[in-house]
Amino acid sequence: MSETHAPVVLDIAGLALTADDRRRLAHPLTGGLILFARNWESRRQLTELTAEIKSIRPDLLVCVDHEGGRVQRFRTDGFTALPPMRALGELWMTDALRATDAATALGHVLAAELRACGMDLSFAPVLDLDHGGSSVIGDRAFHRDARVVTMLAKGVAHGMLRAGMAHCGKHFPGHGYVKADSHVAVPVDRRSLKAILGDDAAPYGWLSATLAAVMPAHVVYPRVDHRPAGFSERWLKEILREQLGFTGAVFSDDLSMAGARELDGAELTFTEAAALALGAGCDLVLLCNQSVDGGAAVDELLEGLVWAAEADAWRPDPDGEARRRALLPLTPPLGWEALMHEPAYQHALERLP
């Protein structure tokens, strides 16, 4: 089997690596690790953890969901409490240019603090529009207006880039219109393709030269495709890549979510879901929160994809591997003490909304 593509992003249960964690991280199909609040105790512990991860595989992508507001995994021991993205949208309504500067500052602070502890990528910013009815999106969205979302998201992405970190826009083509939470259900958005492209998906086109990575929504848009966007060649290959011109990496959303594993009336195994997502156009697949009970599901996925490749049910993609590696930081972490004396970081703190 070819070992040119490492598409699996998995998790770990605790504050330090176990022997099973080390074995899984060394697996040739493992390309990344996503950390959660349960993996956090202090800056020192996090920095030691990320250093050990990199000692096993220097090319592993160490990721986190760290957006600000209620989705911020690390909040103590010096980490800045960041506001939700809606705060930037509200500032835009009174001073648009101040809001774009604050967006860049927020992205810089967010990424610089993570990089100082050895993190490589945060799944931010959210590009979903604030239609007012989505409990899972809510104040994670910048604004209702796709143009405002685009400008503020571009600011956040620029700030993250200044701090040496790639970013990931989510959830393509838009999760803000549906009320259901794809963690526990399969949301359905019955609008036409024209309506979606003209509104919720518009930021992805306007940011096609900016976005480093994109995460599709576990939402079904039946007037476009009967499959959720993350399993849809129509959405990922035809619309996102060909029509909108996106060239970066595509991450699946968490395959353990309810919206990810129910397809065509059947419940998929993790391996089946991963193979379908990769075949549809995802470069990387996330499997979260499956290590906490021993990690049998993680092993099932890794070994299942080996068998799927040998059975030609999934083909490793060298282009996908190149897109994964392009997300890795180009410079080593600065370290927390050095960061505290960096003028650009200190200025960014002063410009937060």
CSV table of C-alpha atoms in Angstrom, one decimal:
chain,number,residue,atom,x,y,z
A,1,MET,CA,0.0,0.0,0.0
A,2,SER,CA,1.2,3.5,-0.8
A,3,GLU,CA,2.2,5.6,2.2
A,4,THR,CA,2.1,8.9,0.4
A,5,HIS,CA,-1.0,10.1,2.1
A,6,ALA,CA,-1.6,10.5,5.8
A,7,PRO,CA,-5.3,11.6,6.1
A,8,VAL,CA,-6.4,10.7,9.6
A,9,VAL,CA,-6.6,13.3,12.3
A,10,LEU,CA,-7.3,11.6,15.7
A,11,ASP,CA,-7.3,12.5,19.3
A,12,ILE,CA,-5.9,11.4,22.7
A,13,ALA,CA,-7.7,10.9,26.0
A,14,GLY,CA,-5.5,12.7,28.6
A,15,LEU,CA,-2.8,15.1,29.5
A,16,ALA,CA,0.1,13.0,28.3
A,17,LEU,CA,0.7,10.3,25.6
A,18,THR,CA,0.1,6.7,26.4
A,19,ALA,CA,1.8,3.8,24.7
A,20,ASP,CA,-1.3,3.3,22.5
A,21,ASP,CA,-1.3,7.0,21.6
A,22,ARG,CA,2.4,6.8,20.5
A,23,ARG,CA,1.6,3.7,18.5
A,24,ARG,CA,-1.3,5.4,16.7
A,25,LEU,CA,0.6,8.6,16.1
A,26,ALA,CA,3.4,6.6,14.4
A,27,HIS,CA,0.9,4.9,12.1
A,28,PRO,CA,1.6,5.9,8.5
A,29,LEU,CA,-2.0,6.9,7.9
A,30,THR,CA,-2.0,9.4,10.8
A,31,GLY,CA,-1.5,12.9,9.6
A,32,GLY,CA,-2.7,15.0,12.5
A,33,LEU,CA,-3.9,15.2,16.1
A,34,ILE,CA,-6.7,17.4,17.5
A,35,LEU,CA,-6.6,18.5,21.1
A,36,PHE,CA,-9.5,19.4,23.4
A,37,ALA,CA,-9.9,21.0,26.8
A,38,ARG,CA,-9.4,17.6,28.5
A,39,ASN,CA,-5.9,17.6,27.1
A,40,TRP,CA,-5.1,20.9,28.9
A,41,GLU,CA,-3.7,21.5,32.3
A,42,SER,CA,-1.2,24.3,31.9
A,43,ARG,CA,1.0,25.9,29.3
A,44,ARG,CA,4.0,23.9,30.4
A,45,GLN,CA,2.1,20.6,30.1
A,46,LEU,CA,0.7,21.6,26.7
A,47,THR,CA,4.1,22.6,25.4
A,48,GLU,CA,5.7,19.3,26.7
A,49,LEU,CA,2.8,17.3,25.1
A,50,THR,CA,3.2,19.0,21.7
A,51,ALA,CA,7.0,18.5,21.8
A,52,GLU,CA,6.6,14.8,22.5
A,53,ILE,CA,4.1,14.5,19.6
A,54,LYS,CA,6.6,16.2,17.3
A,55,SER,CA,9.4,13.9,18.5
A,56,ILE,CA,7.4,10.9,17.3
A,57,ARG,CA,6.4,12.5,13.9
A,58,PRO,CA,7.7,16.0,13.1
A,59,ASP,CA,5.3,16.2,10.2
A,60,LEU,CA,2.2,15.6,12.3
A,61,LEU,CA,-0.3,18.5,12.2
A,62,VAL,CA,-1.3,19.4,15.8
A,63,CYS,CA,-4.7,21.0,15.6
A,64,VAL,CA,-7.4,22.5,17.9
A,65,ASP,CA,-10.8,24.1,17.7
A,66,HIS,CA,-9.9,27.5,19.2
A,67,GLU,CA,-12.1,30.3,17.8
A,68,GLY,CA,-12.9,32.6,20.7
A,69,GLY,CA,-16.1,32.9,22.7
A,70,ARG,CA,-17.5,29.6,23.8
A,71,VAL,CA,-15.3,27.6,21.5
A,72,GLN,CA,-11.9,28.2,23.1
A,73,ARG,CA,-10.1,25.1,24.5
A,74,PHE,CA,-7.4,26.9,26.5
A,75,ARG,CA,-8.5,29.7,28.7
A,76,THR,CA,-6.2,29.9,31.7
A,77,ASP,CA,-2.5,30.2,32.6
A,78,GLY,CA,-1.9,33.3,30.4
A,79,PHE,CA,-4.2,32.5,27.4
A,80,THR,CA,-6.2,35.6,26.4
A,81,ALA,CA,-10.0,35.2,26.7
A,82,LEU,CA,-11.1,36.0,23.2
A,83,PRO,CA,-14.5,37.4,22.4
A,84,PRO,CA,-16.9,35.5,20.0
A,85,MET,CA,-16.8,36.5,16.4
A,86,ARG,CA,-20.1,38.3,16.7
A,87,ALA,CA,-18.3,41.0,18.7
A,88,LEU,CA,-16.4,41.8,15.5
A,89,GLY,CA,-19.6,42.0,13.5
A,90,GLU,CA,-21.2,44.3,16.1
A,91,LEU,CA,-18.1,46.5,15.9
A,92,TRP,CA,-18.3,46.6,12.2
A,93,MET,CA,-21.7,48.3,12.4
A,94,THR,CA,-20.2,51.3,14.2
A,95,ASP,CA,-16.7,51.4,12.7
A,96,ALA,CA,-15.9,49.0,9.8
A,97,LEU,CA,-12.2,49.9,9.5
A,98,ARG,CA,-11.7,49.5,13.3
A,99,ALA,CA,-13.4,46.1,13.1
A,100,THR,CA,-11.1,44.9,10.3
A,101,ASP,CA,-8.1,45.9,12.4
A,102,ALA,CA,-9.5,44.2,15.4
A,103,ALA,CA,-10.2,41.1,13.4
A,104,THR,CA,-6.5,40.9,12.4
A,105,ALA,CA,-5.5,41.5,16.0
A,106,LEU,CA,-7.7,38.7,17.2
A,107,GLY,CA,-6.3,36.3,14.7
A,108,HIS,CA,-2.8,37.3,15.6
A,109,VAL,CA,-3.3,36.8,19.4
A,110,LEU,CA,-5.2,33.5,18.9
A,111,ALA,CA,-2.6,32.0,16.7
A,112,ALA,CA,0.5,33.4,18.4
A,113,GLU,CA,-0.5,32.0,21.8
A,114,LEU,CA,-1.2,28.6,20.3
A,115,ARG,CA,2.0,28.6,18.3
A,116,ALA,CA,4.0,29.5,21.5
A,117,CYS,CA,2.8,26.2,22.9
A,118,GLY,CA,3.5,24.1,19.8
A,119,MET,CA,0.1,24.1,18.1
A,120,ASP,CA,0.1,24.1,14.3
A,121,LEU,CA,-3.5,24.9,13.2
A,122,SER,CA,-6.7,26.2,14.6
A,123,PHE,CA,-10.0,25.4,12.9
A,124,ALA,CA,-11.0,29.0,12.6
A,125,PRO,CA,-12.6,31.3,11.4
A,126,VAL,CA,-16.3,30.3,11.1
A,127,LEU,CA,-17.7,31.6,7.8
A,128,ASP,CA,-21.3,30.6,8.5
A,129,LEU,CA,-23.9,33.4,8.3
A,130,ASP,CA,-25.9,34.5,11.4
A,131,HIS,CA,-29.4,33.7,10.3
A,132,GLY,CA,-30.5,33.8,13.9
A,133,GLY,CA,-31.9,30.3,14.3
A,134,SER,CA,-28.9,28.0,14.6
A,135,SER,CA,-28.0,27.1,18.2
A,136,VAL,CA,-24.8,25.4,17.3
A,137,ILE,CA,-23.5,28.4,15.4
A,138,GLY,CA,-25.1,31.4,17.2
A,139,ASP,CA,-22.5,34.0,18.2
A,140,ARG,CA,-19.7,32.0,16.5
A,141,ALA,CA,-20.8,33.8,13.3
A,142,PHE,CA,-19.5,37.2,12.5
A,143,HIS,CA,-22.6,38.6,10.9
A,144,ARG,CA,-25.7,38.0,8.7
A,145,ASP,CA,-24.2,39.8,5.7
A,146,ALA,CA,-21.9,37.5,3.6
A,147,ARG,CA,-19.8,40.6,2.6
A,148,VAL,CA,-19.1,41.5,6.3
A,149,VAL,CA,-18.3,37.9,7.1
A,150,THR,CA,-15.8,37.9,4.2
A,151,MET,CA,-14.0,41.0,5.3
A,152,LEU,CA,-13.8,40.1,8.9
A,153,ALA,CA,-12.7,36.5,8.2
A,154,LYS,CA,-10.0,37.8,5.9
A,155,GLY,CA,-8.8,39.9,8.8
A,156,VAL,CA,-8.7,37.0,11.2
A,157,ALA,CA,-6.9,34.8,8.6
A,158,HIS,CA,-4.3,37.5,8.0
A,159,GLY,CA,-3.7,37.8,11.7
A,160,MET,CA,-3.2,34.1,12.1
A,161,LEU,CA,-0.8,34.1,9.1
A,162,ARG,CA,1.2,36.9,10.7
A,163,ALA,CA,1.7,34.6,13.7
A,164,GLY,CA,2.8,31.8,11.5
A,165,MET,CA,-0.3,29.7,11.5
A,166,ALA,CA,-2.6,28.4,8.8
A,167,HIS,CA,-6.4,28.6,9.2
A,168,CYS,CA,-9.5,26.7,8.2
A,169,GLY,CA,-12.8,28.3,7.1
A,170,LYS,CA,-15.9,26.4,8.1
A,171,HIS,CA,-18.6,25.0,7.5
A,172,PHE,CA,-18.9,24.9,3.7
A,173,PRO,CA,-21.2,25.8,2.0
A,174,GLY,CA,-22.9,27.1,5.2
A,175,HIS,CA,-24.3,25.8,8.5
A,176,GLY,CA,-26.0,28.9,9.7
A,177,TYR,CA,-29.4,28.6,8.0
A,178,VAL,CA,-30.4,25.2,9.5
A,179,LYS,CA,-31.6,24.9,13.1
A,180,ALA,CA,-30.6,21.3,13.8
A,181,ASP,CA,-27.2,20.6,15.3
A,182,SER,CA,-25.2,18.2,13.1
A,183,HIS,CA,-23.5,16.8,16.3
A,184,VAL,CA,-26.8,15.0,17.1
A,185,ALA,CA,-28.9,15.1,14.0
A,186,VAL,CA,-28.7,15.4,10.2
A,187,PRO,CA,-29.7,19.0,9.3
A,188,VAL,CA,-31.4,19.6,6.0
A,189,ASP,CA,-31.2,22.9,4.0
A,190,ARG,CA,-33.8,22.8,1.2
A,191,ARG,CA,-32.7,26.0,-0.6
A,192,SER,CA,-31.6,26.0,-4.2
A,193,LEU,CA,-28.0,26.0,-5.3
A,194,LYS,CA,-28.4,29.5,-6.6
A,195,ALA,CA,-29.7,30.8,-3.2
A,196,ILE,CA,-26.9,29.1,-1.3
A,197,LEU,CA,-24.1,30.3,-3.7
A,198,GLY,CA,-25.6,33.8,-3.6
A,199,ASP,CA,-25.6,34.0,0.2
A,200,ASP,CA,-24.0,31.5,2.6
A,201,ALA,CA,-21.4,30.1,0.2
A,202,ALA,CA,-20.4,33.5,-1.2
A,203,PRO,CA,-17.5,34.0,1.3
A,204,TYR,CA,-15.8,30.9,0.0
A,205,GLY,CA,-15.6,32.4,-3.5
A,206,TRP,CA,-14.5,35.8,-2.4
A,207,LEU,CA,-11.8,34.2,-0.2
A,208,SER,CA,-10.7,31.7,-2.8
A,209,ALA,CA,-7.2,33.2,-2.9
A,210,THR,CA,-7.0,33.5,0.9
A,211,LEU,CA,-8.3,30.2,2.5
A,212,ALA,CA,-5.6,27.7,3.5
A,213,ALA,CA,-8.2,25.0,4.4
A,214,VAL,CA,-11.9,24.4,4.4
A,215,MET,CA,-14.2,22.2,6.5
A,216,PRO,CA,-17.5,21.2,4.9
A,217,ALA,CA,-20.8,21.0,6.9
A,218,HIS,CA,-22.5,17.7,7.9
A,219,VAL,CA,-25.6,19.2,6.3
A,220,VAL,CA,-27.7,17.8,3.5
A,221,TYR,CA,-28.7,20.2,0.7
A,222,PRO,CA,-31.2,17.9,-1.2
A,223,ARG,CA,-31.7,20.3,-4.1
A,224,VAL,CA,-28.0,20.0,-4.9
A,225,ASP,CA,-27.0,16.5,-3.6
A,226,HIS,CA,-28.7,13.9,-1.4
A,227,ARG,CA,-25.4,13.4,0.5
A,228,PRO,CA,-24.0,15.8,3.2
A,229,ALA,CA,-21.5,18.3,1.8
A,230,GLY,CA,-18.6,16.4,3.3
A,231,PHE,CA,-19.4,13.3,1.4
A,232,SER,CA,-20.4,15.0,-1.9
A,233,GLU,CA,-18.2,15.2,-4.9
A,234,ARG,CA,-20.7,17.7,-6.3
A,235,TRP,CA,-20.0,20.1,-3.5
A,236,LEU,CA,-16.3,19.5,-2.9
A,237,LYS,CA,-14.9,18.7,-6.4
A,238,GLU,CA,-17.3,20.5,-8.7
A,239,ILE,CA,-18.4,23.5,-6.7
A,240,LEU,CA,-15.7,24.2,-4.2
A,241,ARG,CA,-12.7,23.3,-6.3
A,242,GLU,CA,-13.7,23.8,-9.9
A,243,GLN,CA,-16.4,26.5,-9.7
A,244,LEU,CA,-15.0,28.6,-6.7
A,245,GLY,CA,-11.4,27.8,-7.4
A,246,PHE,CA,-10.3,26.6,-4.0
A,247,THR,CA,-6.8,25.0,-4.0
A,248,GLY,CA,-6.2,24.3,-0.2
A,249,ALA,CA,-6.8,21.4,2.0
A,250,VAL,CA,-10.3,20.0,2.8
A,251,PHE,CA,-10.9,18.5,6.3
A,252,SER,CA,-14.0,16.5,7.0
A,253,ASP,CA,-15.9,17.5,10.1
A,254,ASP,CA,-15.8,15.0,13.0
A,255,LEU,CA,-16.8,11.5,11.6
A,256,SER,CA,-18.3,10.6,15.0
A,257,MET,CA,-21.0,13.2,14.7
A,258,ALA,CA,-24.5,12.0,13.9
A,259,GLY,CA,-24.5,14.1,10.7
A,260,ALA,CA,-21.5,12.2,9.5
A,261,ARG,CA,-22.5,8.6,9.7
A,262,GLU,CA,-26.0,8.4,8.5
A,263,LEU,CA,-26.0,8.1,4.7
A,264,ASP,CA,-28.7,6.8,2.4
A,265,GLY,CA,-30.7,5.5,5.3
A,266,ALA,CA,-27.9,3.4,6.7
A,267,GLU,CA,-25.4,3.9,9.5
A,268,LEU,CA,-21.8,3.8,8.3
A,269,THR,CA,-18.8,2.4,10.1
A,270,PHE,CA,-16.0,4.9,10.7
A,271,THR,CA,-14.0,3.3,8.0
A,272,GLU,CA,-16.8,3.5,5.5
A,273,ALA,CA,-17.5,7.2,6.4
A,274,ALA,CA,-13.8,8.0,6.0
A,275,ALA,CA,-13.4,6.3,2.7
A,276,LEU,CA,-16.5,8.0,1.3
A,277,ALA,CA,-15.3,11.4,2.6
A,278,LEU,CA,-11.8,10.9,1.1
A,279,GLY,CA,-13.3,9.8,-2.2
A,280,ALA,CA,-15.6,12.8,-2.3
A,281,GLY,CA,-12.7,15.2,-2.1
A,282,CYS,CA,-11.6,15.5,1.6
A,283,ASP,CA,-7.9,15.5,2.1
A,284,LEU,CA,-8.1,14.8,5.8
A,285,VAL,CA,-10.7,13.1,8.0
A,286,LEU,CA,-11.3,13.9,11.7
A,287,LEU,CA,-12.3,11.2,14.3
A,288,CYS,CA,-12.8,12.9,17.6
A,289,ASN,CA,-13.5,11.8,21.2
A,290,GLN,CA,-13.0,8.1,20.4
A,291,SER,CA,-9.8,7.7,22.4
A,292,VAL,CA,-11.5,8.3,25.8
A,293,ASP,CA,-12.8,4.7,26.1
A,294,GLY,CA,-9.6,3.0,25.0
A,295,GLY,CA,-9.4,4.0,21.4
A,296,ALA,CA,-10.8,0.8,19.7
A,297,ALA,CA,-12.6,3.0,17.2
A,298,VAL,CA,-9.4,4.8,16.3
A,299,ASP,CA,-7.6,1.5,15.7
A,300,GLU,CA,-10.6,0.3,13.6
A,301,LEU,CA,-10.3,3.4,11.4
A,302,LEU,CA,-6.6,3.2,10.9
A,303,GLU,CA,-6.6,-0.5,10.1
A,304,GLY,CA,-9.8,-0.3,8.1
A,305,LEU,CA,-8.3,2.3,5.8
A,306,VAL,CA,-5.3,0.0,5.2
A,307,TRP,CA,-7.7,-2.7,4.1
A,308,ALA,CA,-9.8,-0.3,2.1
A,309,ALA,CA,-6.7,0.9,0.2
A,310,GLU,CA,-5.7,-2.7,-0.5
A,311,ALA,CA,-9.2,-3.4,-1.7
A,312,ASP,CA,-9.1,-0.3,-3.9
A,313,ALA,CA,-12.0,1.2,-1.9
A,314,TRP,CA,-9.9,4.2,-1.2
A,315,ARG,CA,-6.8,5.5,-3.0
A,316,PRO,CA,-4.1,7.4,-1.2
A,317,ASP,CA,-3.8,10.9,-2.8
A,318,PRO,CA,-0.4,12.5,-3.2
A,319,ASP,CA,-2.0,15.8,-3.9
A,320,GLY,CA,-3.9,15.5,-0.6
A,321,GLU,CA,-0.7,14.8,1.2
A,322,ALA,CA,0.9,17.9,-0.3
A,323,ARG,CA,-2.0,20.0,0.8
A,324,ARG,CA,-1.8,18.6,4.3
A,325,ARG,CA,1.9,19.4,4.5
A,326,ALA,CA,1.4,22.9,3.2
A,327,LEU,CA,-0.5,23.6,6.5
A,328,LEU,CA,2.5,22.9,8.6
A,329,PRO,CA,4.2,26.1,10.1
A,330,LEU,CA,7.3,27.3,8.3
A,331,THR,CA,9.0,28.5,11.5
A,332,PRO,CA,9.6,26.8,14.9
A,333,PRO,CA,7.5,28.0,17.9
A,334,LEU,CA,8.7,31.3,19.4
A,335,GLY,CA,8.1,30.2,23.0
A,336,TRP,CA,5.9,32.0,25.5
A,337,GLU,CA,8.5,34.2,27.2
A,338,ALA,CA,9.7,35.5,23.9
A,339,LEU,CA,6.1,36.0,22.7
A,340,MET,CA,5.5,38.2,25.8
A,341,HIS,CA,8.2,40.6,24.5
A,342,GLU,CA,7.2,40.7,20.9
A,343,PRO,CA,6.0,44.2,19.9
A,344,ALA,CA,3.5,42.9,17.2
A,345,TYR,CA,1.8,40.6,19.7
A,346,GLN,CA,1.6,43.3,22.4
A,347,HIS,CA,0.1,45.7,19.9
A,348,ALA,CA,-2.4,43.1,18.7
A,349,LEU,CA,-3.5,42.7,22.4
A,350,GLU,CA,-4.3,46.4,22.5
A,351,ARG,CA,-6.4,46.3,19.4
A,352,LEU,CA,-8.7,43.5,20.4
A,353,PRO,CA,-12.4,44.3,20.3
